[in-house]
mmCIF file of C-alpha atoms in Angstrom:
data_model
loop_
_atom_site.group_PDB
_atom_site.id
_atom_site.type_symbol
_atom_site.label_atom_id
_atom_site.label_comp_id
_atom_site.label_asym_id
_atom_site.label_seq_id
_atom_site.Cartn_x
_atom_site.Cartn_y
_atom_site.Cartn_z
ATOM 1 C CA UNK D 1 29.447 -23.451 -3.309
ATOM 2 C CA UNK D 2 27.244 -22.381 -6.365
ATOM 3 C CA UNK D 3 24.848 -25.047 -5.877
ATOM 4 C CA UNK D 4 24.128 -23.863 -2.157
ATOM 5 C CA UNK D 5 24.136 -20.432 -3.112
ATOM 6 C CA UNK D 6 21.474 -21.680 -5.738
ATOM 7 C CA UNK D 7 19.773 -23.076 -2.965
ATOM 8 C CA UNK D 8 20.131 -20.315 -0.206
ATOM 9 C CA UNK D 9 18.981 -18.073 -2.915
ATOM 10 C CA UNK D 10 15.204 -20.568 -3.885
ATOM 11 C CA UNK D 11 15.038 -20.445 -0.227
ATOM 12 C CA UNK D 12 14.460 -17.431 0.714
ATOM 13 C CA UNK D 13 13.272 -15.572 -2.487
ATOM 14 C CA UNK D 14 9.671 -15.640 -1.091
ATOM 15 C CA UNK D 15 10.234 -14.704 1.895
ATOM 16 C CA UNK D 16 12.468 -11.882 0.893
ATOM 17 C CA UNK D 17 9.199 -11.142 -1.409
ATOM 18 C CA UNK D 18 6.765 -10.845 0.907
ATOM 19 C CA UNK D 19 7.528 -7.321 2.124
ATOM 20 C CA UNK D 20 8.091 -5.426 -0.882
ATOM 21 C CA UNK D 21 4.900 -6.858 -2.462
ATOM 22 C CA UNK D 22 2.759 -6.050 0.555
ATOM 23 C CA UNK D 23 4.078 -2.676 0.812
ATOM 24 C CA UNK D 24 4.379 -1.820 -3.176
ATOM 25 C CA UNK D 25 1.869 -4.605 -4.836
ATOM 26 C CA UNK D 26 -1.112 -6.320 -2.830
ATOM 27 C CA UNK D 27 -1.502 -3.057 -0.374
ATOM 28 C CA UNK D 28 -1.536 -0.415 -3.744
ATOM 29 C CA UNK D 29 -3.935 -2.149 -5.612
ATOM 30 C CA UNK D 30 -6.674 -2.692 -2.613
ATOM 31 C CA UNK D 31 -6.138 1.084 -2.304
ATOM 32 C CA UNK D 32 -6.919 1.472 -5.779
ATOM 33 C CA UNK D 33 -9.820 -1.439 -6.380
ATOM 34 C CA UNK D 34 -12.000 0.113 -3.687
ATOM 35 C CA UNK D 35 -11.360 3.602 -5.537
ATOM 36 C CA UNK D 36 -10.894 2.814 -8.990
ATOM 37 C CA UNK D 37 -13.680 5.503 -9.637
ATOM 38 C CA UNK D 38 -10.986 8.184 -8.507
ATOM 39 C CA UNK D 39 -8.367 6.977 -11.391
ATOM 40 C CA UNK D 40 -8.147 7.575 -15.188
ATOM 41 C CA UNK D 41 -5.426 5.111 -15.714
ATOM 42 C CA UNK D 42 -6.055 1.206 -15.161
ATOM 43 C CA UNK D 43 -3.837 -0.380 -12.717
ATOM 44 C CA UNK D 44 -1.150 -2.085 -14.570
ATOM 45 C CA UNK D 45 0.072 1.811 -15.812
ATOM 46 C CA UNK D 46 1.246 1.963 -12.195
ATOM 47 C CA UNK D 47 2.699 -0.819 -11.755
ATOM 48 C CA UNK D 48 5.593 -0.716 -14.504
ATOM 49 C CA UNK D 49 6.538 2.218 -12.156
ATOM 50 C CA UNK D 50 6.517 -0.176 -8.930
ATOM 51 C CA UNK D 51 8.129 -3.339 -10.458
ATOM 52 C CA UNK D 52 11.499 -1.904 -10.636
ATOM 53 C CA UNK D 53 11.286 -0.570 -6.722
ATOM 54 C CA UNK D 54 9.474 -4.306 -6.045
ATOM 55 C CA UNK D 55 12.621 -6.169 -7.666
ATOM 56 C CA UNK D 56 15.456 -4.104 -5.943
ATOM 57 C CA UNK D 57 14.151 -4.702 -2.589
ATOM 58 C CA UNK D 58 13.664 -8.004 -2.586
ATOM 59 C CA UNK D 59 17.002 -8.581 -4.512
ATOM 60 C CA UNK D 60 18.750 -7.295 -1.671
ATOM 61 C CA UNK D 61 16.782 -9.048 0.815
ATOM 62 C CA UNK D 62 17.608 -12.008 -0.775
ATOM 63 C CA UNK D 63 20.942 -11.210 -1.222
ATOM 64 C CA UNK D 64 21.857 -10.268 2.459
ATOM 65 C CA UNK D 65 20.754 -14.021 3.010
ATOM 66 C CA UNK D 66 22.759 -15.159 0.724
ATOM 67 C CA UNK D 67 26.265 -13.394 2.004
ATOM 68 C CA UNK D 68 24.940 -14.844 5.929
ATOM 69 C CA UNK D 69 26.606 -17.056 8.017
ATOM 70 C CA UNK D 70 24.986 -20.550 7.421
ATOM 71 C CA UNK D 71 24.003 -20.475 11.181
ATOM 72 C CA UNK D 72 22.256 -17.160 11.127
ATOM 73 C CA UNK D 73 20.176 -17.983 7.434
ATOM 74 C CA UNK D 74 16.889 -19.651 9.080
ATOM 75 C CA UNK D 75 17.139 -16.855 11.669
ATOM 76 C CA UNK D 76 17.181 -14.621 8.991
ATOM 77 C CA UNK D 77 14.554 -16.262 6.917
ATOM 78 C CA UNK D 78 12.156 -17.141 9.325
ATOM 79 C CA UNK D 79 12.611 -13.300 10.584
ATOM 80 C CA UNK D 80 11.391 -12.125 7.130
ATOM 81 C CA UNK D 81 8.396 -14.157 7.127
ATOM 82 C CA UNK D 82 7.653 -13.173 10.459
ATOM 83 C CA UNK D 83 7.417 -9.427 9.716
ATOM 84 C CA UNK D 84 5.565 -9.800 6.365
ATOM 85 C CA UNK D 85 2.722 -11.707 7.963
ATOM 86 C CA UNK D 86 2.731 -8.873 10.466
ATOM 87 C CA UNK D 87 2.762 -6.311 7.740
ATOM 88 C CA UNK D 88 -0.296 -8.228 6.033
ATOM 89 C CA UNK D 89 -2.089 -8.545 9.283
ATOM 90 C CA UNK D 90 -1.831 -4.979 9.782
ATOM 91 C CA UNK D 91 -2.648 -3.720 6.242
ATOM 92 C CA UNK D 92 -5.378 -5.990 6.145
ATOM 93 C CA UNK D 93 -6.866 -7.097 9.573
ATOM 94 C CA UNK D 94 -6.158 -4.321 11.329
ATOM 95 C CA UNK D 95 -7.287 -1.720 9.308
ATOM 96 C CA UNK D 96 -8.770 1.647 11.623
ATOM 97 C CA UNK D 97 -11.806 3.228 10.245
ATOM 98 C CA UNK D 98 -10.911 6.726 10.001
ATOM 99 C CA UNK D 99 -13.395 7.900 9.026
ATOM 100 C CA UNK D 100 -14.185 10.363 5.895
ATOM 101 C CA UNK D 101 -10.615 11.302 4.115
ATOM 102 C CA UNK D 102 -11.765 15.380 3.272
ATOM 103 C CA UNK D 103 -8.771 17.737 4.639
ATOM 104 C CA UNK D 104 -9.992 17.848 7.991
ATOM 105 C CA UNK D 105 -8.044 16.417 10.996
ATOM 106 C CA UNK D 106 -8.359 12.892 11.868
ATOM 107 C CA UNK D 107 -9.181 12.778 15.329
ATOM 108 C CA UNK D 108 -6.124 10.626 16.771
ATOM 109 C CA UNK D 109 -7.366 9.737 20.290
ATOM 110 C CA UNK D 110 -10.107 7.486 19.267
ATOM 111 C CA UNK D 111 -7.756 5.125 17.938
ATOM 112 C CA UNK D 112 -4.923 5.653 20.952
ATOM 113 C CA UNK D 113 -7.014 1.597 22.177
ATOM 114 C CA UNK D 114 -4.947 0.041 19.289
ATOM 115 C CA UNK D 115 -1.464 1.211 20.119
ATOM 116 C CA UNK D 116 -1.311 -1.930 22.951
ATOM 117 C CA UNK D 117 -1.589 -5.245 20.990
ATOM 118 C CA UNK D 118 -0.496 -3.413 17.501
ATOM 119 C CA UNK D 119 3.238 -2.721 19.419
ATOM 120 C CA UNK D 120 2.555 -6.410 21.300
ATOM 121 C CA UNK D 121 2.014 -8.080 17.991
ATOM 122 C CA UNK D 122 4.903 -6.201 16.123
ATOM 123 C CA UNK D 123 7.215 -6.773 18.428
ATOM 124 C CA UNK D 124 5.929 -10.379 19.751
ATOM 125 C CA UNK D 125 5.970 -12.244 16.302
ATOM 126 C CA UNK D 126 9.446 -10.917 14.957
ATOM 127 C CA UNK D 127 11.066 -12.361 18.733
ATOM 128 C CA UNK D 128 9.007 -15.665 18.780
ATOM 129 C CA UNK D 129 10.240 -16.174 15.091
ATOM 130 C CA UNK D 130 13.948 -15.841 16.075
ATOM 131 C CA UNK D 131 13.549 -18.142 18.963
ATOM 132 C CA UNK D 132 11.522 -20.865 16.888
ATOM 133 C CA UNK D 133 13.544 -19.989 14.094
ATOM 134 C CA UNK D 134 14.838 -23.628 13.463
ATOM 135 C CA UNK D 135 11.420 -25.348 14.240
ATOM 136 C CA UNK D 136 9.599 -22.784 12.092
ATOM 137 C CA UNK D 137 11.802 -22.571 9.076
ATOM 138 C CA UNK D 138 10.238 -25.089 6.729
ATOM 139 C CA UNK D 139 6.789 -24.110 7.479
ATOM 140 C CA UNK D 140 7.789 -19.927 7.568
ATOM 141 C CA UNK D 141 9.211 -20.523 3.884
ATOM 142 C CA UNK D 142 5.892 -22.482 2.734
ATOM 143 C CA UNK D 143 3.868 -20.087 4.580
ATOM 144 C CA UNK D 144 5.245 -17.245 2.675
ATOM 145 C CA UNK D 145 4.827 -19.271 -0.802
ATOM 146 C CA UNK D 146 1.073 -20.122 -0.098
ATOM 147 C CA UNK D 147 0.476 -16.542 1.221
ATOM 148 C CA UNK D 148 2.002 -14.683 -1.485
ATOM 149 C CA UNK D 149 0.301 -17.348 -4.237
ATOM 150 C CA UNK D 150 -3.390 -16.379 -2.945
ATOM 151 C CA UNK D 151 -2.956 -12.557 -2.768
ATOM 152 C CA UNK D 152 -1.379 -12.985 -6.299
ATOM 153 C CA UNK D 153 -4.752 -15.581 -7.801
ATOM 154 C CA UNK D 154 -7.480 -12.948 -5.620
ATOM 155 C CA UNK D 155 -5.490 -9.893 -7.461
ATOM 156 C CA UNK D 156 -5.270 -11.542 -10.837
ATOM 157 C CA UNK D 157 -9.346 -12.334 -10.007
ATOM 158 C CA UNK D 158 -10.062 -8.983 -9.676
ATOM 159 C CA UNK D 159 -8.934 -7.499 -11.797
ATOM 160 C CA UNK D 160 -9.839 -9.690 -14.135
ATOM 161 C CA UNK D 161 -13.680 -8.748 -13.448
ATOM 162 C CA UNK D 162 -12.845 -5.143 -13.105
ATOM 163 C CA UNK D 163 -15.267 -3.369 -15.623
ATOM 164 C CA UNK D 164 -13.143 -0.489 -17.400
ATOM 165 C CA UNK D 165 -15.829 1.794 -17.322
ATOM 166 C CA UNK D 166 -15.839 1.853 -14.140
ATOM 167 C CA UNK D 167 -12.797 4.469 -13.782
ATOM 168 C CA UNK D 168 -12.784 8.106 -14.077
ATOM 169 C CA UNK D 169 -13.285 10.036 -17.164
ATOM 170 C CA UNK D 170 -11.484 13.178 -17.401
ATOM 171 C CA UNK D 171 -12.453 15.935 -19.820
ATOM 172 C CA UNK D 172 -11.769 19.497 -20.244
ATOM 173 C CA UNK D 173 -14.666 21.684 -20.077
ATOM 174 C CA UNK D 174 -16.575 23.131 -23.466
ATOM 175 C CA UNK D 175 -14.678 25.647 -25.126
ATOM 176 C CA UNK D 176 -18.134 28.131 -24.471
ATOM 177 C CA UNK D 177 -16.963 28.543 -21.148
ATOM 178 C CA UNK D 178 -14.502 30.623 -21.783
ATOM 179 C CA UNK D 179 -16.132 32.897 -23.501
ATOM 180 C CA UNK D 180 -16.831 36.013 -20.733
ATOM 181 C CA UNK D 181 -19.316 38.938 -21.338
ATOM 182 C CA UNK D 182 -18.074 42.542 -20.845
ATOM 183 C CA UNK D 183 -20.531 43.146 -19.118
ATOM 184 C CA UNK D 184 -21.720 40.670 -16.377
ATOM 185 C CA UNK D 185 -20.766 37.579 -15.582
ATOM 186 C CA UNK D 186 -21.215 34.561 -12.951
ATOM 187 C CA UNK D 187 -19.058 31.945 -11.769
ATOM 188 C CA UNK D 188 -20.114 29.105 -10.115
ATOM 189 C CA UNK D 189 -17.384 26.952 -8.129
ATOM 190 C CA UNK D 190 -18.608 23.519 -7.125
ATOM 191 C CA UNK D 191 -15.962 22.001 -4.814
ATOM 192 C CA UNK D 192 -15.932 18.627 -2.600
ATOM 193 C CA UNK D 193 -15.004 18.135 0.802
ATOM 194 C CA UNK D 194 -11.256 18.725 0.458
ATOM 195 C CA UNK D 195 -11.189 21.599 -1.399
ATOM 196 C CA UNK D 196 -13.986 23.074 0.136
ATOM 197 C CA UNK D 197 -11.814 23.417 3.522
ATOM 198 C CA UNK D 198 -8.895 24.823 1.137
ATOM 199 C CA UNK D 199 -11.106 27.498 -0.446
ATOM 200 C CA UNK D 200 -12.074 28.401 2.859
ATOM 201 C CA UNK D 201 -8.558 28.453 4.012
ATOM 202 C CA UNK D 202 -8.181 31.297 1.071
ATOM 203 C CA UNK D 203 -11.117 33.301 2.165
ATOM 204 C CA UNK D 204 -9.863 33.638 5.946
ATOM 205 C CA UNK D 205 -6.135 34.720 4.704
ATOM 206 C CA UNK D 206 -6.946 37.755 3.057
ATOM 207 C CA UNK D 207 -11.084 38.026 3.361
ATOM 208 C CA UNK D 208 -10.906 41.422 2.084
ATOM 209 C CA UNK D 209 -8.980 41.082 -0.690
ATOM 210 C CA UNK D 210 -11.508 38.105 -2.079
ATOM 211 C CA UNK D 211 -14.391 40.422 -1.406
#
């Protein structure tokens, strides 16, 4: 019983892996390589924070297969595959160009084309992997080693040529500057996109009172 609990549990660990580190590991730190100019902190600060959330959900994953019915595990595990490689697909293949992120509202109905095959291909591969469960199972469990292996060796390359400079450098401004005149003074507020739209927000909510 221990030894094919051993073995139930080898089985499916990848699999049970593969959501969790798309969702909190491999989709996180493509965010933050093609932004790293936006963050202070290098990645690995953030991920002592994700680890923890990474190892709970995929212990219980892989512990639901475990406590299965031996005719409902390569179901089960071929199931789990199925919807990570969906998951990857969609974080990575089927990305939508949204356009510039600033405050302003994304204009919806130029994407409304994707809806069809995105619901056909979420739906479609989770079914097809339940009916092919059996013939699938070896190669879903492989397929989830070898996928997970080559997102972990192109992360581990990246960020191993990631240039530290590169990130954001956050100071306080000179002490001078807050030193005011009595008698006249000028302030001069440089904002970006985002806050831009805020500060205008402001403005329109009480005009006269920021007059």
């Amino acid at each position: 019983m221990i030894e094919s609990r051993l073995r139930r549990f080898l089985t499916v660990l990848f699999p049970a892996l593969l959501l969790p580190l798309q969702l909190l590991l491999f989709g996180p730190y493509t965010i933050y390589s093609g932004n790293v100019q936006e963050f202070s902190a290098p990645f690995w600060s953030l991920v002592v924070h994700l680890a923890p959330m990474i190892a709970a959900v995929a212990g219980a994953l892989a512990l639901l297969g475990i406590l299965l019915p031996a005719k409902l595990f390569q179901h089960y595990v071929v199931a789990l595959v199925g919807v990570g490689i969906t998951l990857w697909a969609q974080g990575n293949l089927m990305v939508g160009d949204y356009g510039v992120l600033n405050g302003q509202d994304l204009d919806w109905s130029g994407h409304a084309w994707r809806n069809g095959y995105e619901l056909i291909l979420w739906f479609a591969v989770p079914v097809v992997s339940l009916i092919f469960a059996r013939k699938m199972f070896s190669t879903a469990v492989f397929a989830s080693q070898v996928l997970i292996a080559l997102q972990a060796a192109l992360l581990a390359y990246t960020a191993a040529q990631a240039d530290p400079e590169a990130r954001a450098r956050w100071e306080g401004p000179p002490e001078a500057i807050f030193e005011l005149s009595s008698k006249q003074n000028v302030f001069h507020f440089v904002l970006d996109g985002f806050q831009s739209d805020a500060f205008h927000d402001i403005l329109k909510a009480d005009r006269a009172e920021m007059d």
